Amino acid sequence: MASTLGLVLNFLIFPGLLFTAIVGLLTQWVDRKVSARVQWRVGPPWYQPFADILKLLGKEILIPEGAGRTGFLFAPLAGLAAVGVVSTMLWLANIQGGGFVGDLIGVLYLLTIPSLGMIIGAAASGNPLASVGASREMKLVLAYELPFIIAIFTAVTKVSPMTLRLDGILDYQAVNGVLLGNASCIIAFIVAILCAQAKLTYPPFDVPEADTELMDGTHMEYSGAALAVVKLSQAMMLFTLPIFFITIFWGGIVLTGWGILYTIIKYVIIVTIIVLIKNTNPRVRIDQAVRFFWGPVTVLAIIGMVLAMVGL
Amino acid sequence: MGATSWGFKKSLWVFHLNAGACNNCDIEVLDCLTPRFDIERFGMKLVGSVKHADVLLVSGFVSRKVLPDVIETYEQAPKPVAVVALGACGCTGGIFRDGYNFAGPVDKVIPVDAYIPGCPPRPEAIIDGIVKLMGKL
Ligand code: SF4
């Protein structure tokens, strides 16, 4: 009983929803501030993302005529819950060694649920532009999932004995040095970062949202608290994905002594790479995005996999 | 309620509606986003969908043709929403007030919270108006 309660608290407070939301929103501020500095602007104050979410909670929720109410309102919640679960699993594996067989596969599944939630929600809204956004998001998911999974499994191949447990991968790295020291895993890491860009729907792969042509596409019909849920799960993804990469490729999170500093540095480096890619690239068309992921990126991922198999 | 109204004040998302402006006011609105003026300092940003809007920024004199659209857009915005009339046209009708298709100005059609006169208003004036609006909310 006590352990069930503990797990529920883990999910709701630390390291689940609440903690992830707070750090995710702070990260989103870093993102907006860095973007502003790149464009020679001053940028928003640090509490800006919090003010946005609070404001949205106080506004009216509009449900469009002809929309499927249940799908429209519950799909984003499913996405939010999924990110919370992923974050809980990653942190527990990192700080308590609490993994289970195949939790890596669970994480990979759960990481697609926010995108699926957005597809269902946008399709249920009954808005033509939102459904164009949903169809683009669907194509984007199909495009990036293949190289993403190959990249993650490159790391799995590299670990001996092969394991699908997150804490197994962490233990291997603790003994044999971080996986990022190998040529194959560097390639896999690059591929994973590119896929993260698409998972977050950040430029150059923001085709489903496309402010200027689709007017926020998949988010278009959301307002008030429902939009807050959507924005919050985006912010939490921005926090969870770098933590996932640190766990898989970069030795995991250490919360003792100098480890705290190293963990923060690793995290900031990954976030900065993502933000800089976001700010220096224009949006591609959806067909270009699919071709990019199925072409060069998949080939790169396979090269990484082959290198890992021959032991590099 | 305190927290949400604080958030509302600090994070105004603006939906820009052109109700028959000559386009000059609209260019000045875009100026506010440039590095020189950077309105994101106040937490404001332009949004593409009226469902995300907290401020409806209406430029132009409201012609008969766009009259139904202005009303519909106002009704589609999630409340609470503030309305700002931009430019001499938005405030009074400006040079178009004697026109055959004049149906405005904006405050005859929908309730207006702030007026920013000028033809076109300078970006400084727009920022000043919006900051005054923030004080009023
Ligand atoms: S106020 Fe002046 S600049 Fe603005 S829309 Fe009217 S005529 Fe054009």
CSV table of C-alpha atoms and ligand atoms in Angstrom, one decimal:
chain,number,residue,atom,x,y,z
A,1,MET,CA,0.0,0.0,0.0
A,2,ALA,CA,2.7,2.4,1.0
A,3,SER,CA,4.6,1.8,-2.2
A,4,THR,CA,1.5,2.4,-4.3
A,5,LEU,CA,1.0,5.7,-2.6
A,6,GLY,CA,4.7,6.4,-3.1
A,7,LEU,CA,4.3,5.7,-6.8
A,8,VAL,CA,1.3,8.0,-7.1
A,9,LEU,CA,3.2,10.7,-5.3
A,10,ASN,CA,6.1,10.1,-7.6
A,11,PHE,CA,3.8,10.5,-10.6
A,12,LEU,CA,2.0,13.6,-9.4
A,13,ILE,CA,4.7,15.6,-7.7
A,14,PHE,CA,8.4,14.5,-8.0
A,15,PRO,CA,9.6,13.6,-10.5
A,16,GLY,CA,6.3,13.4,-12.4
A,17,LEU,CA,3.8,16.1,-13.5
A,18,LEU,CA,4.5,19.0,-11.1
A,19,PHE,CA,8.3,18.9,-11.2
A,20,THR,CA,8.4,18.3,-14.9
A,21,ALA,CA,6.0,21.1,-15.6
A,22,ILE,CA,7.9,23.6,-13.5
A,23,VAL,CA,11.3,22.7,-15.0
A,24,GLY,CA,9.8,22.4,-18.5
A,25,LEU,CA,8.3,25.9,-18.3
A,26,LEU,CA,11.6,27.3,-17.1
A,27,THR,CA,13.3,25.6,-20.0
A,28,GLN,CA,10.7,27.1,-22.3
A,29,TRP,CA,11.7,30.5,-20.9
A,30,VAL,CA,15.4,29.7,-21.7
A,31,ASP,CA,14.3,28.8,-25.2
A,32,ARG,CA,12.4,32.0,-25.7
A,33,LYS,CA,15.2,34.1,-24.2
A,34,VAL,CA,17.9,32.5,-26.3
A,35,SER,CA,15.8,32.9,-29.4
A,36,ALA,CA,15.3,36.6,-28.5
A,37,ARG,CA,19.0,37.1,-28.0
A,38,VAL,CA,19.8,35.4,-31.3
A,39,GLN,CA,17.5,37.9,-33.0
A,40,TRP,CA,19.0,40.9,-31.0
A,41,ARG,CA,15.9,41.3,-28.9
A,42,VAL,CA,15.6,41.5,-25.1
A,43,GLY,CA,13.1,38.8,-24.7
A,44,PRO,CA,10.5,38.0,-22.0
A,45,PRO,CA,11.0,38.0,-18.2
A,46,TRP,CA,11.6,34.6,-16.5
A,47,TYR,CA,8.1,34.1,-15.3
A,48,GLN,CA,6.6,34.5,-18.8
A,49,PRO,CA,5.7,30.8,-19.5
A,50,PHE,CA,4.1,30.6,-16.0
A,51,ALA,CA,2.0,33.7,-16.6
A,52,ASP,CA,0.9,32.3,-20.0
A,53,ILE,CA,-0.3,29.1,-18.4
A,54,LEU,CA,-2.0,30.8,-15.5
A,55,LYS,CA,-3.8,33.2,-17.8
A,56,LEU,CA,-5.0,30.3,-20.0
A,57,LEU,CA,-6.4,28.6,-17.0
A,58,GLY,CA,-8.6,31.6,-16.3
A,59,LYS,CA,-10.1,31.8,-19.8
A,60,GLU,CA,-13.2,30.4,-21.4
A,61,ILE,CA,-13.0,27.0,-23.1
A,62,LEU,CA,-14.7,27.1,-26.4
A,63,ILE,CA,-15.8,23.9,-28.1
A,64,PRO,CA,-16.4,24.4,-31.8
A,65,GLU,CA,-19.8,23.5,-33.3
A,66,GLY,CA,-19.7,20.0,-34.7
A,67,ALA,CA,-16.6,18.9,-32.8
A,68,GLY,CA,-16.3,15.6,-31.1
A,69,ARG,CA,-16.3,16.8,-27.5
A,70,THR,CA,-14.7,13.8,-25.8
A,71,GLY,CA,-11.9,13.4,-28.3
A,72,PHE,CA,-11.3,17.1,-28.5
A,73,LEU,CA,-10.9,17.6,-24.7
A,74,PHE,CA,-9.4,14.3,-23.6
A,75,ALA,CA,-6.7,13.7,-26.3
A,76,PRO,CA,-4.4,16.5,-24.9
A,77,LEU,CA,-4.9,15.1,-21.4
A,78,ALA,CA,-3.7,11.7,-22.5
A,79,GLY,CA,-0.6,13.4,-24.0
A,80,LEU,CA,0.1,15.2,-20.7
A,81,ALA,CA,-0.3,12.1,-18.7
A,82,ALA,CA,2.0,10.2,-21.0
A,83,VAL,CA,4.8,12.7,-20.7
A,84,GLY,CA,4.4,12.7,-16.9
A,85,VAL,CA,4.8,8.9,-16.9
A,86,VAL,CA,7.9,9.0,-19.1
A,87,SER,CA,9.5,11.6,-16.9
A,88,THR,CA,8.7,9.6,-13.8
A,89,MET,CA,10.2,6.4,-15.3
A,90,LEU,CA,13.4,8.1,-16.4
A,91,TRP,CA,14.0,9.8,-13.1
A,92,LEU,CA,13.2,6.7,-11.0
A,93,ALA,CA,15.6,4.6,-13.2
A,94,ASN,CA,18.3,7.3,-12.7
A,95,ILE,CA,18.1,8.1,-9.0
A,96,GLN,CA,16.7,4.8,-7.5
A,97,GLY,CA,17.7,2.3,-10.1
A,98,GLY,CA,14.1,1.4,-10.3
A,99,GLY,CA,13.6,-0.1,-13.8
A,100,PHE,CA,11.8,-3.1,-15.2
A,101,VAL,CA,12.4,-5.4,-18.2
A,102,GLY,CA,11.5,-3.5,-21.4
A,103,ASP,CA,10.9,-0.1,-19.8
A,104,LEU,CA,12.9,1.4,-22.7
A,105,ILE,CA,10.2,0.1,-25.1
A,106,GLY,CA,7.5,1.6,-22.9
A,107,VAL,CA,9.3,5.0,-23.0
A,108,LEU,CA,9.5,4.9,-26.8
A,109,TYR,CA,5.7,4.1,-27.0
A,110,LEU,CA,4.7,6.8,-24.5
A,111,LEU,CA,6.8,9.4,-26.2
A,112,THR,CA,4.6,9.2,-29.3
A,113,ILE,CA,1.4,9.6,-27.3
A,114,PRO,CA,1.5,13.5,-27.2
A,115,SER,CA,1.7,13.5,-31.0
A,116,LEU,CA,-1.1,11.0,-31.3
A,117,GLY,CA,-3.1,13.1,-28.8
A,118,MET,CA,-2.6,16.2,-30.9
A,119,ILE,CA,-3.7,14.3,-34.1
A,120,ILE,CA,-6.9,13.0,-32.5
A,121,GLY,CA,-7.7,16.3,-30.8
A,122,ALA,CA,-7.1,18.3,-34.0
A,123,ALA,CA,-9.1,15.8,-36.1
A,124,ALA,CA,-12.0,16.0,-33.6
A,125,SER,CA,-12.1,19.8,-33.7
A,126,GLY,CA,-13.8,19.7,-37.1
A,127,ASN,CA,-11.7,22.6,-38.4
A,128,PRO,CA,-10.3,22.2,-41.9
A,129,LEU,CA,-7.0,23.9,-41.1
A,130,ALA,CA,-6.6,21.8,-38.0
A,131,SER,CA,-7.2,18.6,-39.9
A,132,VAL,CA,-4.6,19.6,-42.4
A,133,GLY,CA,-2.3,20.1,-39.4
A,134,ALA,CA,-3.3,16.7,-38.1
A,135,SER,CA,-2.6,15.0,-41.4
A,136,ARG,CA,0.8,16.6,-41.5
A,137,GLU,CA,1.6,15.6,-37.9
A,138,MET,CA,0.7,12.0,-38.9
A,139,LYS,CA,3.1,12.1,-41.8
A,140,LEU,CA,5.8,13.6,-39.6
A,141,VAL,CA,5.3,10.9,-37.0
A,142,LEU,CA,5.7,8.2,-39.6
A,143,ALA,CA,8.8,10.0,-40.9
A,144,TYR,CA,10.8,10.4,-37.8
A,145,GLU,CA,9.8,7.3,-35.8
A,146,LEU,CA,11.9,4.9,-37.9
A,147,PRO,CA,15.3,6.7,-37.5
A,148,PHE,CA,14.5,7.6,-33.9
A,149,ILE,CA,14.0,3.9,-33.0
A,150,ILE,CA,17.1,2.8,-34.9
A,151,ALA,CA,19.1,5.5,-33.1
A,152,ILE,CA,17.9,4.4,-29.7
A,153,PHE,CA,18.6,0.7,-30.5
A,154,THR,CA,22.1,1.6,-31.6
A,155,ALA,CA,22.8,2.4,-27.9
A,156,VAL,CA,21.1,-0.9,-26.9
A,157,THR,CA,23.3,-2.9,-29.3
A,158,LYS,CA,26.3,-1.2,-27.9
A,159,VAL,CA,25.6,-2.3,-24.3
A,160,SER,CA,26.8,-5.8,-23.6
A,161,PRO,CA,25.0,-7.9,-22.5
A,162,MET,CA,22.2,-6.4,-24.5
A,163,THR,CA,19.5,-5.0,-22.3
A,164,LEU,CA,16.2,-3.2,-22.7
A,165,ARG,CA,16.2,-1.9,-19.1
A,166,LEU,CA,17.0,1.8,-18.6
A,167,ASP,CA,19.0,1.1,-15.4
A,168,GLY,CA,20.9,-1.7,-17.3
A,169,ILE,CA,22.1,0.9,-19.8
A,170,LEU,CA,23.0,3.3,-17.0
A,171,ASP,CA,24.9,0.5,-15.1
A,172,TYR,CA,26.9,-0.3,-18.2
A,173,GLN,CA,27.8,3.4,-18.7
A,174,ALA,CA,28.8,3.7,-15.1
A,175,VAL,CA,31.4,0.9,-15.5
A,176,ASN,CA,32.5,1.3,-19.1
A,177,GLY,CA,32.3,5.1,-19.6
A,178,VAL,CA,29.6,7.0,-21.4
A,179,LEU,CA,28.2,5.7,-24.7
A,180,LEU,CA,28.8,9.0,-26.4
A,181,GLY,CA,32.5,8.1,-26.5
A,182,ASN,CA,31.8,5.7,-29.3
A,183,ALA,CA,31.6,6.7,-33.0
A,184,SER,CA,28.4,4.8,-33.5
A,185,CYS,CA,26.7,6.4,-30.6
A,186,ILE,CA,27.8,9.9,-31.7
A,187,ILE,CA,26.0,9.3,-35.0
A,188,ALA,CA,23.0,7.9,-33.2
A,189,PHE,CA,22.9,11.0,-30.9
A,190,ILE,CA,22.9,13.4,-33.9
A,191,VAL,CA,20.0,11.4,-35.4
A,192,ALA,CA,18.1,11.5,-32.1
A,193,ILE,CA,18.5,15.3,-31.8
A,194,LEU,CA,17.2,15.8,-35.3
A,195,CYS,CA,14.2,13.6,-34.5
A,196,ALA,CA,13.7,15.4,-31.2
A,197,GLN,CA,13.3,18.6,-33.3
A,198,ALA,CA,10.4,17.0,-35.2
A,199,LYS,CA,8.9,15.5,-32.0
A,200,LEU,CA,8.8,18.9,-30.5
A,201,THR,CA,7.5,20.3,-33.8
A,202,TYR,CA,10.1,23.0,-33.7
A,203,PRO,CA,11.4,24.7,-36.8
A,204,PRO,CA,12.5,23.4,-39.3
A,205,PHE,CA,9.9,20.7,-38.7
A,206,ASP,CA,7.0,22.8,-37.4
A,207,VAL,CA,4.9,21.9,-40.5
A,208,PRO,CA,1.9,20.8,-38.4
A,209,GLU,CA,1.7,24.1,-36.6
A,210,ALA,CA,3.0,26.5,-39.2
A,211,ASP,CA,1.8,29.8,-37.7
A,212,THR,CA,1.8,31.7,-41.0
A,213,GLU,CA,-0.1,29.2,-43.2
A,214,LEU,CA,-2.2,27.0,-40.9
A,215,MET,CA,-2.5,29.5,-38.0
A,216,ASP,CA,-1.2,27.1,-35.4
A,217,GLY,CA,-2.7,24.1,-37.2
A,218,THR,CA,-3.3,21.4,-34.7
A,219,HIS,CA,-3.7,23.8,-31.8
A,220,MET,CA,-6.0,26.2,-33.7
A,221,GLU,CA,-9.3,25.4,-32.0
A,222,TYR,CA,-8.0,25.0,-28.5
A,223,SER,CA,-8.6,27.8,-26.0
A,224,GLY,CA,-8.5,28.4,-22.3
A,225,ALA,CA,-7.5,25.5,-20.0
A,226,ALA,CA,-7.4,23.0,-22.9
A,227,LEU,CA,-4.8,25.2,-24.6
A,228,ALA,CA,-2.9,25.3,-21.3
A,229,VAL,CA,-2.8,21.5,-21.3
A,230,VAL,CA,-1.5,21.5,-24.8
A,231,LYS,CA,1.2,24.1,-24.1
A,232,LEU,CA,2.1,22.4,-20.9
A,233,SER,CA,2.7,19.0,-22.5
A,234,GLN,CA,4.9,20.7,-25.1
A,235,ALA,CA,7.0,22.3,-22.3
A,236,MET,CA,7.2,19.0,-20.5
A,237,MET,CA,8.4,17.3,-23.8
A,238,LEU,CA,11.1,19.9,-24.0
A,239,PHE,CA,12.3,18.8,-20.6
A,240,THR,CA,11.8,15.1,-21.0
A,241,LEU,CA,13.5,14.5,-24.3
A,242,PRO,CA,16.9,15.9,-23.2
A,243,ILE,CA,16.7,13.9,-20.0
A,244,PHE,CA,16.0,10.7,-22.1
A,245,PHE,CA,19.0,11.4,-24.3
A,246,ILE,CA,21.2,12.0,-21.2
A,247,THR,CA,20.0,8.7,-19.8
A,248,ILE,CA,20.6,6.7,-23.0
A,249,PHE,CA,23.8,8.2,-24.4
A,250,TRP,CA,25.4,10.4,-21.8
A,251,GLY,CA,25.7,8.6,-18.5
A,252,GLY,CA,22.5,9.6,-16.8
A,253,ILE,CA,21.6,12.0,-14.1
A,254,VAL,CA,23.8,12.2,-11.0
A,255,LEU,CA,22.5,14.1,-8.0
A,256,THR,CA,25.5,14.0,-5.7
A,257,GLY,CA,28.4,16.4,-5.4
A,258,TRP,CA,29.8,17.6,-8.7
A,259,GLY,CA,27.3,15.3,-10.5
A,260,ILE,CA,24.6,18.0,-10.2
A,261,LEU,CA,26.7,20.5,-12.0
A,262,TYR,CA,27.6,18.0,-14.8
A,263,THR,CA,24.0,17.0,-15.2
A,264,ILE,CA,22.9,20.6,-15.5
A,265,ILE,CA,25.7,21.3,-18.0
A,266,LYS,CA,24.7,18.3,-20.2
A,267,TYR,CA,21.1,19.3,-20.1
A,268,VAL,CA,21.8,22.9,-21.0
A,269,ILE,CA,24.1,21.8,-23.9
A,270,ILE,CA,21.3,19.6,-25.4
A,271,VAL,CA,18.7,22.3,-25.0
A,272,THR,CA,20.9,24.9,-26.5
A,273,ILE,CA,21.6,22.7,-29.6
A,274,ILE,CA,17.9,22.3,-30.0
A,275,VAL,CA,17.2,26.0,-29.7
A,276,LEU,CA,20.0,27.0,-32.1
A,277,ILE,CA,18.7,24.5,-34.7
A,278,LYS,CA,15.3,26.0,-34.2
A,279,ASN,CA,16.5,29.6,-34.8
A,280,THR,CA,18.7,29.1,-37.7
A,281,ASN,CA,16.5,27.1,-40.0
A,282,PRO,CA,13.4,28.0,-42.0
A,283,ARG,CA,10.4,25.7,-42.2
A,284,VAL,CA,10.5,22.9,-44.7
A,285,ARG,CA,7.6,21.5,-46.6
A,286,ILE,CA,6.0,18.3,-45.4
A,287,ASP,CA,7.3,16.3,-48.4
A,288,GLN,CA,10.8,17.6,-47.8
A,289,ALA,CA,10.6,16.6,-44.2
A,290,VAL,CA,9.5,13.1,-45.0
A,291,ARG,CA,12.2,12.7,-47.6
A,292,PHE,CA,14.8,14.1,-45.2
A,293,PHE,CA,13.9,11.6,-42.5
A,294,TRP,CA,13.5,8.6,-44.7
A,295,GLY,CA,16.5,9.4,-46.8
A,296,PRO,CA,19.7,10.9,-45.3
A,297,VAL,CA,18.7,10.5,-41.6
A,298,THR,CA,17.6,6.9,-41.8
A,299,VAL,CA,20.8,6.1,-43.8
A,300,LEU,CA,22.8,7.8,-41.1
A,301,ALA,CA,21.0,5.9,-38.4
A,302,ILE,CA,21.7,2.6,-40.2
A,303,ILE,CA,25.4,3.5,-40.6
A,304,GLY,CA,25.5,4.1,-36.8
A,305,MET,CA,23.8,0.7,-36.2
A,306,VAL,CA,26.2,-1.1,-38.4
A,307,LEU,CA,29.2,0.5,-36.7
A,308,ALA,CA,27.7,-0.5,-33.4
A,309,MET,CA,27.4,-4.1,-34.6
A,310,VAL,CA,31.1,-4.3,-35.7
A,311,GLY,CA,32.0,-2.9,-32.3
A,312,LEU,CA,32.9,0.7,-32.8
B,1,MET,CA,-8.8,34.6,-9.2
B,2,GLY,CA,-5.7,36.7,-8.3
B,3,ALA,CA,-3.2,34.5,-10.0
B,4,THR,CA,-5.1,34.2,-13.3
B,5,SER,CA,-5.7,37.9,-13.5
B,6,TRP,CA,-2.1,38.5,-12.8
B,7,GLY,CA,-1.3,36.1,-15.6
B,8,PHE,CA,-3.8,37.9,-17.9
B,9,LYS,CA,-2.1,41.2,-17.4
B,10,LYS,CA,1.4,39.8,-18.0
B,11,SER,CA,0.6,37.7,-21.0
B,12,LEU,CA,-1.5,39.4,-23.6
B,13,TRP,CA,-1.7,37.5,-26.8
B,14,VAL,CA,-2.8,39.7,-29.6
B,15,PHE,CA,-4.9,38.8,-32.6
B,16,HIS,CA,-4.7,41.4,-35.3
B,17,LEU,CA,-7.8,42.1,-37.3
B,18,ASN,CA,-7.8,44.3,-40.3
B,19,ALA,CA,-11.2,45.8,-40.8
B,20,GLY,CA,-10.5,47.8,-43.9
B,21,ALA,CA,-7.3,49.5,-42.9
B,22,CYS,CA,-5.1,51.0,-45.6
B,23,ASN,CA,-2.4,48.5,-44.5
B,24,ASN,CA,-0.1,51.2,-43.0
B,25,CYS,CA,-1.3,50.6,-39.5
B,26,ASP,CA,-0.7,46.9,-40.0
B,27,ILE,CA,2.9,47.6,-40.9
B,28,GLU,CA,3.4,49.6,-37.8
B,29,VAL,CA,2.0,46.6,-35.7
B,30,LEU,CA,4.7,44.4,-37.2
B,31,ASP,CA,7.3,47.1,-36.3
B,32,CYS,CA,6.5,46.4,-32.6
B,33,LEU,CA,7.9,42.9,-33.0
B,34,THR,CA,11.3,44.0,-34.4
B,35,PRO,CA,14.5,44.1,-32.2
B,36,ARG,CA,14.2,47.9,-31.8
B,37,PHE,CA,10.8,47.8,-30.0
B,38,ASP,CA,10.5,44.1,-29.0
B,39,ILE,CA,7.1,43.9,-27.5
B,40,GLU,CA,7.8,40.4,-26.2
B,41,ARG,CA,9.4,42.1,-23.3
B,42,PHE,CA,5.9,42.6,-22.0
B,43,GLY,CA,4.9,39.1,-22.7
B,44,MET,CA,2.9,39.9,-25.8
B,45,LYS,CA,2.9,38.0,-29.0
B,46,LEU,CA,0.9,37.9,-32.1
B,47,VAL,CA,-1.2,34.7,-32.5
B,48,GLY,CA,-2.7,33.3,-35.6
B,49,SER,CA,-5.9,32.0,-34.3
B,50,VAL,CA,-8.6,34.1,-32.6
B,51,LYS,CA,-9.2,31.2,-30.1
B,52,HIS,CA,-5.9,32.1,-28.5
B,53,ALA,CA,-6.5,35.8,-28.3
B,54,ASP,CA,-6.6,38.0,-25.2
B,55,VAL,CA,-6.5,41.3,-27.2
B,56,LEU,CA,-8.3,42.0,-30.4
B,57,LEU,CA,-6.4,44.7,-32.2
B,58,VAL,CA,-8.7,46.2,-34.8
B,59,SER,CA,-7.2,48.5,-37.3
B,60,GLY,CA,-9.3,50.2,-40.0
B,61,PHE,CA,-12.6,52.0,-40.3
B,62,VAL,CA,-14.9,48.9,-40.4
B,63,SER,CA,-16.4,48.8,-43.9
B,64,ARG,CA,-19.9,47.4,-44.5
B,65,LYS,CA,-18.3,44.4,-46.1
B,66,VAL,CA,-16.3,43.3,-43.0
B,67,LEU,CA,-18.9,44.4,-40.5
B,68,PRO,CA,-20.3,40.9,-40.0
B,69,ASP,CA,-16.8,39.4,-39.8
B,70,VAL,CA,-15.7,41.8,-37.1
B,71,ILE,CA,-18.7,40.9,-35.0
B,72,GLU,CA,-18.2,37.2,-35.6
B,73,THR,CA,-14.5,37.4,-34.7
B,74,TYR,CA,-15.3,39.2,-31.5
B,75,GLU,CA,-17.9,36.5,-30.6
B,76,GLN,CA,-15.4,33.7,-31.3
B,77,ALA,CA,-12.7,35.1,-29.0
B,78,PRO,CA,-12.6,33.4,-25.6
B,79,LYS,CA,-13.7,35.8,-22.9
B,80,PRO,CA,-12.3,37.8,-21.1
B,81,VAL,CA,-10.9,39.7,-24.2
B,82,ALA,CA,-9.8,43.3,-24.5
B,83,VAL,CA,-10.4,45.3,-27.7
B,84,VAL,CA,-8.0,48.0,-29.0
B,85,ALA,CA,-9.0,50.3,-31.8
B,86,LEU,CA,-5.9,51.2,-33.7
B,87,GLY,CA,-5.2,54.3,-35.8
B,88,ALA,CA,-7.3,57.3,-36.6
B,89,CYS,CA,-9.6,55.1,-38.7
B,90,GLY,CA,-10.2,52.7,-35.8
B,91,CYS,CA,-10.9,55.5,-33.4
B,92,THR,CA,-13.1,57.8,-35.4
B,93,GLY,CA,-13.2,56.7,-39.0
B,94,GLY,CA,-10.4,59.0,-40.0
B,95,ILE,CA,-10.2,60.1,-43.7
B,96,PHE,CA,-12.9,57.5,-44.5
B,97,ARG,CA,-15.6,58.8,-42.3
B,98,ASP,CA,-17.6,60.2,-45.2
B,99,GLY,CA,-17.2,57.2,-47.3
B,100,TYR,CA,-20.2,55.4,-48.9
B,101,ASN,CA,-19.3,52.1,-47.2
B,102,PHE,CA,-18.4,53.4,-43.7
B,103,ALA,CA,-20.0,51.3,-41.0
B,104,GLY,CA,-17.8,52.1,-38.0
B,105,PRO,CA,-15.9,53.3,-36.2
B,106,VAL,CA,-14.9,50.2,-34.1
B,107,ASP,CA,-16.6,51.3,-30.9
B,108,LYS,CA,-20.0,51.4,-32.7
B,109,VAL,CA,-19.7,47.7,-33.5
B,110,ILE,CA,-18.0,46.1,-30.5
B,111,PRO,CA,-17.0,47.4,-27.0
B,112,VAL,CA,-13.5,49.0,-27.1
B,113,ASP,CA,-11.1,49.1,-24.1
B,114,ALA,CA,-8.4,51.3,-25.5
B,115,TYR,CA,-7.9,53.8,-28.4
B,116,ILE,CA,-4.5,54.4,-30.1
B,117,PRO,CA,-4.9,57.4,-32.5
B,118,GLY,CA,-2.4,58.4,-35.2
B,119,CYS,CA,-2.3,57.9,-38.9
B,120,PRO,CA,-0.5,55.6,-38.6
B,121,PRO,CA,0.4,55.5,-34.9
B,122,ARG,CA,4.1,55.2,-34.2
B,123,PRO,CA,5.3,51.9,-32.6
B,124,GLU,CA,6.1,53.9,-29.5
B,125,ALA,CA,2.5,55.0,-29.4
B,126,ILE,CA,1.2,51.5,-29.8
B,127,ILE,CA,3.4,50.2,-27.0
B,128,ASP,CA,2.3,53.2,-24.8
B,129,GLY,CA,-1.3,52.4,-25.5
B,130,ILE,CA,-0.9,48.7,-24.7
B,131,VAL,CA,0.9,49.4,-21.5
B,132,LYS,CA,-1.9,51.8,-20.4
B,133,LEU,CA,-4.3,49.0,-21.2
B,134,MET,CA,-2.3,46.6,-19.0
B,135,GLY,CA,-2.6,49.1,-16.2
B,136,LYS,CA,-6.4,49.3,-16.7
B,137,LEU,CA,-7.0,45.5,-16.7
C,1,SF4,S1,-5.3,55.3,-39.5
C,1,SF4,FE1,-4.2,56.1,-41.3
C,1,SF4,S2,-2.6,54.5,-41.6
C,1,SF4,FE2,-4.1,53.6,-40.3
C,1,SF4,S3,-5.4,52.5,-41.6
C,1,SF4,FE3,-6.3,54.5,-41.3
C,1,SF4,S4,-5.6,55.7,-43.1
C,1,SF4,FE4,-4.3,53.9,-42.9
